[in-house]
Coordinates of C-alpha atoms and ligand atoms in Angstrom, one line a residue:
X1 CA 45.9 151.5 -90.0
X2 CA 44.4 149.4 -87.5
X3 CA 47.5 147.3 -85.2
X4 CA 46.8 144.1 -83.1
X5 CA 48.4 141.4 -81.7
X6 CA 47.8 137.5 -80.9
X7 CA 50.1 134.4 -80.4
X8 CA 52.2 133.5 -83.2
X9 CA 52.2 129.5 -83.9
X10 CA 54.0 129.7 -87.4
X11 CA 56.3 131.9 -88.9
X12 CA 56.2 134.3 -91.9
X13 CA 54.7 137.2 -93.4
X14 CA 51.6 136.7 -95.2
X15 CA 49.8 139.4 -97.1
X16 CA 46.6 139.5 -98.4
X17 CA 42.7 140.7 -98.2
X18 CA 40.8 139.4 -95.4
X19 CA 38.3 137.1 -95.7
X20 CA 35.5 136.6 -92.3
X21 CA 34.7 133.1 -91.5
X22 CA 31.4 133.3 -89.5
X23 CA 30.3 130.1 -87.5
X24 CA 26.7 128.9 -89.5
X25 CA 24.1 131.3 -87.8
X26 CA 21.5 130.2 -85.1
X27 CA 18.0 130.6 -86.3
X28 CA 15.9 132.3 -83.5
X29 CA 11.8 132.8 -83.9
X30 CA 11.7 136.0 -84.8
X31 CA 7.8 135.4 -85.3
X32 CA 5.4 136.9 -87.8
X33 CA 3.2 139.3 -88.0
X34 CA 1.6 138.7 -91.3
X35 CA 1.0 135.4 -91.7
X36 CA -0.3 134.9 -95.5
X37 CA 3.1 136.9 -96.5
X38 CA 5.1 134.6 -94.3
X39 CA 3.7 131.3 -96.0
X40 CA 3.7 133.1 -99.5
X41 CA 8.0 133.6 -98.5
X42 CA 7.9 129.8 -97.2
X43 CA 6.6 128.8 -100.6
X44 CA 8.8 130.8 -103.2
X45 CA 11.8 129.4 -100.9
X46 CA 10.5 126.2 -102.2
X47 CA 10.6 127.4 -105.4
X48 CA 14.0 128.5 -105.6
X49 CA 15.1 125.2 -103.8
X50 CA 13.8 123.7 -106.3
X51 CA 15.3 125.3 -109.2
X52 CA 18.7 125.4 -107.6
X53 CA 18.3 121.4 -106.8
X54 CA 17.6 121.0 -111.3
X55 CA 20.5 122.8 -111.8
X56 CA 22.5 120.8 -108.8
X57 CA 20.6 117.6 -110.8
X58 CA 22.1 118.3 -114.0
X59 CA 25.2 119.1 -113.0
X60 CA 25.6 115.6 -110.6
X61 CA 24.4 113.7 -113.4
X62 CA 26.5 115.0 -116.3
X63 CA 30.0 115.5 -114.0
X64 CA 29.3 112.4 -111.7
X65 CA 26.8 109.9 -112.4
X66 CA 23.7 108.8 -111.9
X67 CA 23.4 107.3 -108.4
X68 CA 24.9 110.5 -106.8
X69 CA 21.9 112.5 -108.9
X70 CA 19.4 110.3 -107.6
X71 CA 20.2 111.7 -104.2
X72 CA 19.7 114.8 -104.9
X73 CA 16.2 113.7 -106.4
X74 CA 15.7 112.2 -103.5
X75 CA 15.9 116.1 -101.6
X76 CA 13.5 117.3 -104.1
X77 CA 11.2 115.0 -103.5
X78 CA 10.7 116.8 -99.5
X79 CA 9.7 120.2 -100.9
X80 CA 6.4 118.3 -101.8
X81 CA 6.4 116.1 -99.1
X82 CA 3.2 116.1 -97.0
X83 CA 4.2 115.7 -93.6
X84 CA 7.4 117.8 -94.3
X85 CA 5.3 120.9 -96.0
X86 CA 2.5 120.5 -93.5
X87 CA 4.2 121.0 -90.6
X88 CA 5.9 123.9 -91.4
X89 CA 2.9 125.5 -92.4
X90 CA 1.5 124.5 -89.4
X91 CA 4.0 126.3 -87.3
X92 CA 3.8 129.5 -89.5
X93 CA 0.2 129.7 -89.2
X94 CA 1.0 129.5 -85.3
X95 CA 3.0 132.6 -85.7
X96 CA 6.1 131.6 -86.2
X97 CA 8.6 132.7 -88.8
X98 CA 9.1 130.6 -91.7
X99 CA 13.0 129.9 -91.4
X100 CA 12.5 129.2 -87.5
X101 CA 9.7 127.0 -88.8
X102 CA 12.2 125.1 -91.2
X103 CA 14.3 124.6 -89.1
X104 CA 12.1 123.1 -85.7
X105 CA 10.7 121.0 -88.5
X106 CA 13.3 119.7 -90.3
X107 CA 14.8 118.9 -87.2
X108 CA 12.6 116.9 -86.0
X109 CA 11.8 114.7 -88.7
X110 CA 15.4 114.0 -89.6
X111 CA 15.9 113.0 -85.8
X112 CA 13.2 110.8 -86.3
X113 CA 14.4 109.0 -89.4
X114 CA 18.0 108.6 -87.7
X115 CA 16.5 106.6 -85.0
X116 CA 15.3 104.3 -87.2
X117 CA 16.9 100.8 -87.5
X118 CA 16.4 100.6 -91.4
X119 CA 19.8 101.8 -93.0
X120 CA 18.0 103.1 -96.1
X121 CA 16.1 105.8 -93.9
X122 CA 18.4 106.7 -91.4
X123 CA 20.2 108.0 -94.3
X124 CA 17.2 110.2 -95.5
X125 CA 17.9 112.2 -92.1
X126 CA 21.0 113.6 -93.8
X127 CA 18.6 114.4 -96.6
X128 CA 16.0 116.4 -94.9
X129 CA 18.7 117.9 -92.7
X130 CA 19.9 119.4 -95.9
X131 CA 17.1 120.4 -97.5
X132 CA 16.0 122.4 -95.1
X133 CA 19.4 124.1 -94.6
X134 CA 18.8 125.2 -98.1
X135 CA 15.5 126.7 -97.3
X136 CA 16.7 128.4 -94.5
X137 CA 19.7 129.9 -96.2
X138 CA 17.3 130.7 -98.4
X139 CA 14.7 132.3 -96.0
X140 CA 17.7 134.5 -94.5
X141 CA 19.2 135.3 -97.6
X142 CA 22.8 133.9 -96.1
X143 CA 25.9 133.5 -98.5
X144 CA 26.0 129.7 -99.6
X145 CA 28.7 128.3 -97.7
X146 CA 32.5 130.1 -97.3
X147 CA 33.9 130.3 -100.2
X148 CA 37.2 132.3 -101.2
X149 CA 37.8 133.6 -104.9
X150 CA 41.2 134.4 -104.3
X151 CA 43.9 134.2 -102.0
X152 CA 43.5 135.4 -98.7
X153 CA 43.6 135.7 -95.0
X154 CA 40.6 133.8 -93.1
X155 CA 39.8 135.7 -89.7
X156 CA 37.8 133.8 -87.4
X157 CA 36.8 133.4 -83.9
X158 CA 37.9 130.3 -84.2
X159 CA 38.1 127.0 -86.7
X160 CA 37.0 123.7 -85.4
X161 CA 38.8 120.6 -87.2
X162 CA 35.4 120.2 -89.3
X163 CA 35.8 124.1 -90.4
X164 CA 39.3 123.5 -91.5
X165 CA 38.8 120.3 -93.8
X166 CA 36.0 122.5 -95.6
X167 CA 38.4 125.2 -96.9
X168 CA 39.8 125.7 -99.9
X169 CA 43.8 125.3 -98.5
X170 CA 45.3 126.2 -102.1
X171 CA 43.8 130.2 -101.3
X172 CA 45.1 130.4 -97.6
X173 CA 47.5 132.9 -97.2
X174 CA 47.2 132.9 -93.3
X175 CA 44.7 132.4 -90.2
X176 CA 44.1 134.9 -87.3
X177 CA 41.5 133.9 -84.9
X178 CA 40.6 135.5 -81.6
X179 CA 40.3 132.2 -79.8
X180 CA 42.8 128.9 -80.4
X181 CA 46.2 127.7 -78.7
X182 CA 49.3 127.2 -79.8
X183 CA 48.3 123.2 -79.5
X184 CA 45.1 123.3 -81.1
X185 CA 44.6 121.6 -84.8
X186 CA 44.1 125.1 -86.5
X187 CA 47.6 125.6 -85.3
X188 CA 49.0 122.0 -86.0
X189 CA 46.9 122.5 -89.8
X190 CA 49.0 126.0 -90.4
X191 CA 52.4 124.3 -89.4
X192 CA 51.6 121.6 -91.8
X193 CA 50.7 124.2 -94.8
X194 CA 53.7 126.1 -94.0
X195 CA 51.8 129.8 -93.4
X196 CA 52.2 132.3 -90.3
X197 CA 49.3 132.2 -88.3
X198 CA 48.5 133.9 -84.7
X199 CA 45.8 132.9 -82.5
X200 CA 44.4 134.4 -79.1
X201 CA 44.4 137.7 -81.3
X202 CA 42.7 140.9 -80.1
X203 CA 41.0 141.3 -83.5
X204 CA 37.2 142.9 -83.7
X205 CA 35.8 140.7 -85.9
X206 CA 33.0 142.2 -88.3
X207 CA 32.0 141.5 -92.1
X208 CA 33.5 145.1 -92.6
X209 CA 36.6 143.7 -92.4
X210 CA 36.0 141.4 -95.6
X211 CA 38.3 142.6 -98.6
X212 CA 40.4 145.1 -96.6
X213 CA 44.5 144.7 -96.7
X214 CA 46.1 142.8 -93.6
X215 CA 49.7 141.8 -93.1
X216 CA 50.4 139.0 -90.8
X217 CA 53.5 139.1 -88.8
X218 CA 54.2 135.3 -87.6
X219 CA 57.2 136.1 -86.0
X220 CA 56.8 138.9 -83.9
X221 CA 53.2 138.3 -83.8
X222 CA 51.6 141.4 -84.9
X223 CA 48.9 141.9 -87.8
X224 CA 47.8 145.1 -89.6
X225 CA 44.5 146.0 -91.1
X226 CA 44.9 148.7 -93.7
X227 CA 48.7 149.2 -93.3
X228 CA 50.3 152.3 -94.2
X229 CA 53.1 152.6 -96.6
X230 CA 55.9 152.6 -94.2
X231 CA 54.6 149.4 -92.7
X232 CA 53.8 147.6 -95.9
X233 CA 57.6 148.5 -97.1
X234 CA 58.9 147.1 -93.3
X235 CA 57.0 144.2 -94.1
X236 CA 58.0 143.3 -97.5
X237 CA 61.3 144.0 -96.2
X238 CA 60.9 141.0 -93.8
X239 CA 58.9 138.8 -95.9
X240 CA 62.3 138.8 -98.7
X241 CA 64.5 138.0 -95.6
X242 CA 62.0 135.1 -94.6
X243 CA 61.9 134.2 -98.2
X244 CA 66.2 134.2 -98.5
X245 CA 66.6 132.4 -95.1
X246 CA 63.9 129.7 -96.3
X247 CA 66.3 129.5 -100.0
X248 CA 69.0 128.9 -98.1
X249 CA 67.8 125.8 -96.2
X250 CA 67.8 124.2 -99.8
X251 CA 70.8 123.1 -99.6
X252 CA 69.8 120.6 -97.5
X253 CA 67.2 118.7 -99.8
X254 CA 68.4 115.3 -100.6
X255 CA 70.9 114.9 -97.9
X256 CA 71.4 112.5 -95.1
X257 CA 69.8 113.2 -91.9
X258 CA 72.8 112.4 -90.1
X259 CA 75.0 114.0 -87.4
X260 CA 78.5 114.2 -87.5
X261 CA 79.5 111.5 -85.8
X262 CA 77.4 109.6 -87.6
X263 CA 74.6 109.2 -86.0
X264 CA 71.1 108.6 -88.2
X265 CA 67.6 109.5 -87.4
X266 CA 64.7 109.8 -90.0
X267 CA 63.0 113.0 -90.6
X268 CA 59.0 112.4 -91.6
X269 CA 56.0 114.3 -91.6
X270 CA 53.0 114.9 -90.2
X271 CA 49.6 115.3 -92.6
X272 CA 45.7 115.1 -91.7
X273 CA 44.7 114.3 -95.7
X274 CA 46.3 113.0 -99.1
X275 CA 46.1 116.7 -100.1
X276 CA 48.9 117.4 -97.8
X277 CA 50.8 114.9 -100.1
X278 CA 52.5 117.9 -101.7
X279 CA 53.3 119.7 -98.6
X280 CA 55.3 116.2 -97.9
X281 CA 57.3 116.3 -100.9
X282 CA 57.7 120.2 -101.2
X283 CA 58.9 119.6 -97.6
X284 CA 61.2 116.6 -98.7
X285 CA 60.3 114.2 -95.6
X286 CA 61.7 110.7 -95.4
X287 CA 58.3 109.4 -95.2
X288 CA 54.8 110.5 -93.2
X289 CA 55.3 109.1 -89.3
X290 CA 51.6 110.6 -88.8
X291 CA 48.7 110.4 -91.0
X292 CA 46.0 111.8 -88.5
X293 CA 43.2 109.4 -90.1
X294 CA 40.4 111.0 -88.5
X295 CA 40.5 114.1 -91.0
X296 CA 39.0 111.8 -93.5
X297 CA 36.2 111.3 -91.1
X298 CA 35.7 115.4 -90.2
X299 CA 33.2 117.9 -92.7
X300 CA 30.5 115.0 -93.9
X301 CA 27.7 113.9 -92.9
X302 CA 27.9 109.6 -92.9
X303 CA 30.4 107.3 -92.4
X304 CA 33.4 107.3 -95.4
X305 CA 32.9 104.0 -97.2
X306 CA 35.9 101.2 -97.3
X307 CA 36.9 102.4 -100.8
X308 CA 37.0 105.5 -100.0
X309 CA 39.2 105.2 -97.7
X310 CA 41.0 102.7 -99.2
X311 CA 41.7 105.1 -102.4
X312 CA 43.0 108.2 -99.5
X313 CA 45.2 105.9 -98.3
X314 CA 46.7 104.3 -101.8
X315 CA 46.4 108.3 -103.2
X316 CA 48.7 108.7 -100.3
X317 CA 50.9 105.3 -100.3
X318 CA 51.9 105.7 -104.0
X319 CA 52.9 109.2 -104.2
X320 CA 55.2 108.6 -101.3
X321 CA 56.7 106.1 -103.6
X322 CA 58.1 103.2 -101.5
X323 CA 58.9 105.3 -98.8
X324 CA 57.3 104.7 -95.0
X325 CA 53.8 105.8 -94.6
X326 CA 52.4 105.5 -90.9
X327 CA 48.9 105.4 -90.9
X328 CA 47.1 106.0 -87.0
X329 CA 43.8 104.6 -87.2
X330 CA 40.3 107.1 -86.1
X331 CA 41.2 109.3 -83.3
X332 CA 37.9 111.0 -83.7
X333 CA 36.2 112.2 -79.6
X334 CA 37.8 115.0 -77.4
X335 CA 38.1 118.3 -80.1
X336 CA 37.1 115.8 -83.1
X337 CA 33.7 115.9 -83.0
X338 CA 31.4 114.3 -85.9
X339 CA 27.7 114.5 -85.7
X340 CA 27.0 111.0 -87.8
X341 CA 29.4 108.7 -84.8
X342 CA 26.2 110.5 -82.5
X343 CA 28.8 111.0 -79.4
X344 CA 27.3 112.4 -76.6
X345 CA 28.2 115.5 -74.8
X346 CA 30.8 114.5 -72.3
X347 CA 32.0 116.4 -69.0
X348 CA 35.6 115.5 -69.7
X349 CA 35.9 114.7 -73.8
X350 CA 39.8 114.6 -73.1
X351 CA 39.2 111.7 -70.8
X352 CA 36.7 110.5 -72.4
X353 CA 34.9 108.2 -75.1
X354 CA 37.8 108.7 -77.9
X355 CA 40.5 107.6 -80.6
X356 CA 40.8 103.7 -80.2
X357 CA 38.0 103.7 -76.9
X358 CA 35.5 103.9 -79.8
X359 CA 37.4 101.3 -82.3
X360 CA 37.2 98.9 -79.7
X361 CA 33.7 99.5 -78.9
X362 CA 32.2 99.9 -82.0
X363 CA 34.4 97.4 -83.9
X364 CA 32.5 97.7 -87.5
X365 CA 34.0 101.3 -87.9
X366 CA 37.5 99.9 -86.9
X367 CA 37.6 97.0 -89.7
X368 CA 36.3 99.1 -92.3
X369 CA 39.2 101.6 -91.7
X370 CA 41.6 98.7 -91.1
X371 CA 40.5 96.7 -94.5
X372 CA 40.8 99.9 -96.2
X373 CA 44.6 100.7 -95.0
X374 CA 45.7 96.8 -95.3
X375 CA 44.8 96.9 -99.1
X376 CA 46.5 100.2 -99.3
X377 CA 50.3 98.3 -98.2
X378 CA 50.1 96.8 -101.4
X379 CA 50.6 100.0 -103.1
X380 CA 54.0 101.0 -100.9
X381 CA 55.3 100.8 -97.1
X382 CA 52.7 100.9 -94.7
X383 CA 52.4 100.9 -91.2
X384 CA 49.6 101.0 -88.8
X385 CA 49.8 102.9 -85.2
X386 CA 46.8 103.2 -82.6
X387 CA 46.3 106.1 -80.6
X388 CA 45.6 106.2 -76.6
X389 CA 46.7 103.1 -75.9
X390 CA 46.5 102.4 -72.1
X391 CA 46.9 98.8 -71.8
X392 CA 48.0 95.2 -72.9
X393 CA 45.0 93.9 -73.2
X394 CA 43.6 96.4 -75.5
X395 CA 47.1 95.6 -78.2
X396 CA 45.3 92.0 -77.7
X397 CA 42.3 92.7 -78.7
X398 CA 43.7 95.3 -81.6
X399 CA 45.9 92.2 -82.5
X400 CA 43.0 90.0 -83.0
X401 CA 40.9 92.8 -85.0
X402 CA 44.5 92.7 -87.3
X403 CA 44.5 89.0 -87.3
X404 CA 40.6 88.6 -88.6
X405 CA 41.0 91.6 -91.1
X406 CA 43.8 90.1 -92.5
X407 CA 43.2 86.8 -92.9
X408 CA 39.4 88.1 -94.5
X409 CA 41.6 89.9 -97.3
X410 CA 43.7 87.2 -97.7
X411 CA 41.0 85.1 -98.5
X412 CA 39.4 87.1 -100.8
X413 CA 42.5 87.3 -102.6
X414 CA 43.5 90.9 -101.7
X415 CA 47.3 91.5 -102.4
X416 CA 48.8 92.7 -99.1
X417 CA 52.4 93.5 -98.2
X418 CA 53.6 93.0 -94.6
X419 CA 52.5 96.4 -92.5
X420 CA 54.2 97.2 -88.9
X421 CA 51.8 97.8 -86.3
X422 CA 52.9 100.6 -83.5
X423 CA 51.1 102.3 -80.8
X424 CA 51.1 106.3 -79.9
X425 CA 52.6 106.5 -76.3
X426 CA 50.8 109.4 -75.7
X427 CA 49.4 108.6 -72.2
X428 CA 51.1 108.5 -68.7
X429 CA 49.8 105.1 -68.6
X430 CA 51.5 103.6 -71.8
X431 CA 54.7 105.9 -70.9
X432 CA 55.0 103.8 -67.4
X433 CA 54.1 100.6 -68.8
X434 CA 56.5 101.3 -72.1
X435 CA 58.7 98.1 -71.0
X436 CA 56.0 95.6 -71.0
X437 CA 53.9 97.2 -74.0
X438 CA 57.4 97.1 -76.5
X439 CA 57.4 93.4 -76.8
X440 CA 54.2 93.1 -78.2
X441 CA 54.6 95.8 -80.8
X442 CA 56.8 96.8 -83.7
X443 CA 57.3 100.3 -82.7
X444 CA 56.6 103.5 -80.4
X445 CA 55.6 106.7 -81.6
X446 CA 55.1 109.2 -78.8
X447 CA 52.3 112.1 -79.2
X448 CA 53.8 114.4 -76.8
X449 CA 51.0 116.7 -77.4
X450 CA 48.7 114.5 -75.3
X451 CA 51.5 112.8 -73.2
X452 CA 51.9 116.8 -72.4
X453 CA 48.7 117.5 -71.2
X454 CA 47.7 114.1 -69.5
X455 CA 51.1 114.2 -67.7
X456 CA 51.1 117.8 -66.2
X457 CA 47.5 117.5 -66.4
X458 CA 46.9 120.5 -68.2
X459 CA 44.2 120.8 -70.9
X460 CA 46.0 121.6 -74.3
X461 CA 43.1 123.6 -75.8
X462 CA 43.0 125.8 -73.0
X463 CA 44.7 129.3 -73.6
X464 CA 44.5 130.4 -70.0
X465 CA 46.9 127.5 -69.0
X466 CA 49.2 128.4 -71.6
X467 CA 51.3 130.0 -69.3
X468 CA 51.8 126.6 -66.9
X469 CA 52.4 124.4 -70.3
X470 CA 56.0 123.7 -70.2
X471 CA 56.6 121.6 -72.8
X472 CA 59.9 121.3 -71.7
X473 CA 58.9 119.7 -68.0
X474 CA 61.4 117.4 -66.8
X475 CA 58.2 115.3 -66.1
X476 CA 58.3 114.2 -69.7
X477 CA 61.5 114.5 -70.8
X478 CA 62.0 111.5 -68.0
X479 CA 59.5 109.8 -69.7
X480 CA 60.7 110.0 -73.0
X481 CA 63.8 108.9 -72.3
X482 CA 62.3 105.9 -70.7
X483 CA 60.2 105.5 -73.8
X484 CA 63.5 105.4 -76.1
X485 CA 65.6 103.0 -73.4
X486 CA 62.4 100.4 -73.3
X487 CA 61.8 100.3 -77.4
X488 CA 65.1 100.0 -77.9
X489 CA 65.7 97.0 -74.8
X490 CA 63.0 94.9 -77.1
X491 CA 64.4 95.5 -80.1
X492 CA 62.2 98.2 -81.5
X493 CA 62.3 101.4 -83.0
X494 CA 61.0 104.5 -81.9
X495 CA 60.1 107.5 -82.5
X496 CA 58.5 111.6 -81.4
X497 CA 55.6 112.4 -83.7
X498 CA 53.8 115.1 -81.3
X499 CA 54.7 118.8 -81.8
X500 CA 57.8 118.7 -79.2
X501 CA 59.4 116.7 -82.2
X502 CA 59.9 120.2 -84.0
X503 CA 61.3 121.8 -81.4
X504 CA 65.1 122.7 -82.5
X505 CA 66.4 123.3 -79.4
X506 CA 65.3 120.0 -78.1
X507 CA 66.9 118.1 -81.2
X508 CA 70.4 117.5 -79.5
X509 CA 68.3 116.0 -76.5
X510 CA 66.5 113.8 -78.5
X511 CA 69.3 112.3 -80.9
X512 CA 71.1 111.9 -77.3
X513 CA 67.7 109.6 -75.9
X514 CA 68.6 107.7 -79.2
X515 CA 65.1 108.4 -80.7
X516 CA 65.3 106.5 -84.5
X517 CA 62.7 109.0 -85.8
X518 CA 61.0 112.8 -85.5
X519 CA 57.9 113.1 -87.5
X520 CA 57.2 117.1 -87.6
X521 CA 55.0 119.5 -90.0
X522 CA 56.5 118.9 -93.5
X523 CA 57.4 122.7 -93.7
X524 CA 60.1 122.1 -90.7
X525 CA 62.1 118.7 -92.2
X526 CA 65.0 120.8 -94.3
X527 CA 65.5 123.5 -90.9
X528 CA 65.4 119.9 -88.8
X529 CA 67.9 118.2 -90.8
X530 CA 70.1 121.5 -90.9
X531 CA 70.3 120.4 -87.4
X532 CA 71.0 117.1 -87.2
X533 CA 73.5 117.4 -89.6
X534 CA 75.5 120.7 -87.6
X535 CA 75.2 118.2 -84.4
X536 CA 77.9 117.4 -82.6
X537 CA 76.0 114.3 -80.8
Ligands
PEP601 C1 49.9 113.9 -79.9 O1 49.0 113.7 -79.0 O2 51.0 114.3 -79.6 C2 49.6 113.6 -81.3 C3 50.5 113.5 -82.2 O3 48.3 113.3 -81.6 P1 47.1 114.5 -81.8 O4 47.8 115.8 -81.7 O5 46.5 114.2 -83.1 O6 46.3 114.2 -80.6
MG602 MG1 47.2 112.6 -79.4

């Protein structure tokens, strides 16, 4: 039995076989030394591209439809392009090895057709960029993709927000990573699906840990690779006592989140996608204070198109049935990254080019999201909330983007229902200037995560500052109670949606500051209102 420890940032006992999630592998020149062999590899690699492409073909064009099928036509057409096929051979014939030799080429010529102005070929870069993945994966006989047969644990160094919208979440028993905080979106993601999970672990990651036995241990935050029997009976032991504790919060479901002397305060939840949906309503949440938008953006390769937005954000409207769905628009930059928004490397991506700094820059992105969530309030309650909001003038120019949107729909005969539009005070500025920024806004929603780390000026991803992250700093609980006392002088609501909002020993605090709403992972709403209703506030 092998024992380790990490950081716990959700509690539980999960066991299950471990599965290894490797980061896609770098392809080095390893060079060749026998040339005609290497271009004879290069070309059966073309062959079975091909023949995996007709199958791909068929599949598209019998399950989806024709124009998707075309696309993939479209791929096959490169294994006979000229230029494409040339050039690699070129390179081989140089001495280089054929999957290096993909790879330089296919880079090359799909940066090429990005910087193109013509829409139509821009897109083939995505194309070629695919294609030769395929070859390559080929070439180095690596495993198509991560894919998990059956329930498990997923070890990793470490899962970037792009990583995490590619897994399958229904087989996730658990994540242990070496690397992580207990702030990063691996953790926030595990909180939201309810499973223990420890990062900063001390775990030797190697493939000859795929398939082996492991027992996470969220609350004391230990895990166990081939346990022995008298750990396996400890843990099964705990994971009944979890199981009975979790039972027993049922009681709560249905009830009023209300203290007893009567004060109220809505419990909703946080989700990054409309699959979360059924963690919402396993959770039983008032309504969603934070859809994190930007997941919809994360794990492709080209912008999401209005409708397909637009039907992620009905999906998630109607099943909430009439209850209060709070949509933040793109906070894609700082940990978000997406290649297709081409964001340049920054020294400071915490301060940097991100979340509404690119909406208000690049404004086409911005009004296709915003089309696509104003026909969605037809469907059910919607409200709109804008993240890293510094200043007046940029809720004026938001405001105008609203104004033009709208009145676009409304001429084109688009059913809309009235939507509330709120901003994240998530930034020391917006904290400060709460009093002048309420009047022009329906309500507050403060992202403590950031408000945390811009505050104390700590970064939040950085698990060597962990120790100096007080979360509890009287820093911000001044400012949130400033945050409350300003809403609430102009009239508007307000509420905590960052991870401090899930923070049970802060709840009496907070109903004290007079906050109206705590949006938290769905998995913590029945232990939250358990709470609020045992208060004495
Ligand atoms: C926050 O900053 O507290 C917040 C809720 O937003 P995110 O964690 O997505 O940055
Ligand atoms: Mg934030």
């Amino acid at each position: 039995m092998i024992k380790g420890t990490g950081r716990p940032v959700y509690e539980g006992v999960a066991i299950g076989r471990i599965y290894v999630h490797s980061k896609q592998q770098t392809v080095t020149d390893k060079k060749c030394a026998d040339i005609e062999k290497e271009l004879a590899r290069f070309s059966e690699a073309k062959e079975t591209a091909r023949e995996e492409l007709q199958v791909l073909y068929d599949k598209t064009l019998k399950e989806i439809g024709e124009e998707q099928a075309a696309i993939i036509e479209v791929q096959s057409l490169f294994l006979d392009d000229l230029d494409f096929v040339e050039g690699i051979e070129d390179m081989i014939k140089a001495g280089s090895d054929a999957a290096f030799s993909v790879h330089e080429i296919g880079d090359a010529q799909a940066s090429t057709f990005a910087a193109l102005d013509d829409e139509y070929m821009k897109a083939r870069a995505t194309d070629i960029r695919d294609i030769s993945d395929r070859l390559v994966r080929i070439l180095t006989g690596a495993a198509q993709g991560f894919r998990m047969d059956e329930p498990g644990i997923i070890v990793a160094e470490d899962l970037t927000p792009s990583e995490t919208v590619a897994l399958d979440k229904d087989k996730i028993l658990a994540f242990v990573t070496r690397q992580g905080s207990s702030n990063s979106h691996t953790a926030i993601l595990a909180r939201v699906m309810n499973i223990p999970s420890l990062v900063l672990t001390d775990i030797d990651i190697d493939p000859s840990l795929n398939g082996r036995t492991m027992i996470v241990d969220g609350f004391a935050g230990n895990y166990y690779i081939d346990p022995d029997d008298a750990t396996m009976k400890a843990m099964l032991e705990k994971k009944e006592k979890a199981g009975a504790y979790k039972a027993g919060l049922e009681s709560y479901r249905g009830k009023e989140s209300v203290t007893r002397k009567g004060q109220h305060v809505s419990l909703f939840a946080n989700i990054g996608s409309p699959d979360d949906i059924k963690y919402v309503l396993d959770g039983d949440a008032e309504g969603i204070g934070l859809l994190r938008s930007e997941f919809l953006y994360l794990g492709r390769d080209s912008f999401p198109t209005e409708d397909e937005l637009f039907e992620a954000y009905r999906k998630v409207v109607e099943a909430m049935n009439g209850k209060k769905v709070v949509i933040r628009t793109l906070d894609i930059g700082a940990d978000k990254k997406v290649d297709y928004f081409n964001l340049t490397p920054e020294e400071n991506p915490a301060l940097g080019y991100r979340g509404i700094r690119i909406c208000l820059t690049q404004k086409d992105i911005f009004r296709t999201q915003l089309r696509a969530i104003y026909r969605a309030s037809s469907y059910g309650k919607v409200a709109i909330m804008f993240p890293m909001i510094i200043s007046e003038k940029e809720i004026e120019e938001i405001k105008k983007c609203c104004e033009e949107v709208e009145a676009e729909l409304k001429a084109e005969g688009v059913p809309l229902n009235p939507v509330e539009h709120g901003i994240m005070i998530e930034t020391p500025a917006a904290a400060v200037m709460s009093d002048q920024l309420a009047p022009l806004v329906d309500f507050f929603s403060v992202g403590t995560n950031d408000l945390t780390q811009y505050t104390l000026a700590i970064d939040r991803q950085n698990e060597k500052l962990d120790a100096f992250y007080d979360a509890h700093h009287p820093a911000i609980m001044r400012l949130l109670a400033m945050i409350a006392r300003n809403a609430h002088k102009a009239g508007i609501w307000a509420g905590i949606c960052g991870e401090l909002a899930g923070d049970l020993s802060l709840t009496d605090e907070f109903l004290k500051m007079g906050y109206d709403e705590l949006s938290v992972a769905p998995s913590r709403i029945l232990e939250l209102r358990k709470n609020v209703i045992e208060s004495n506030i």
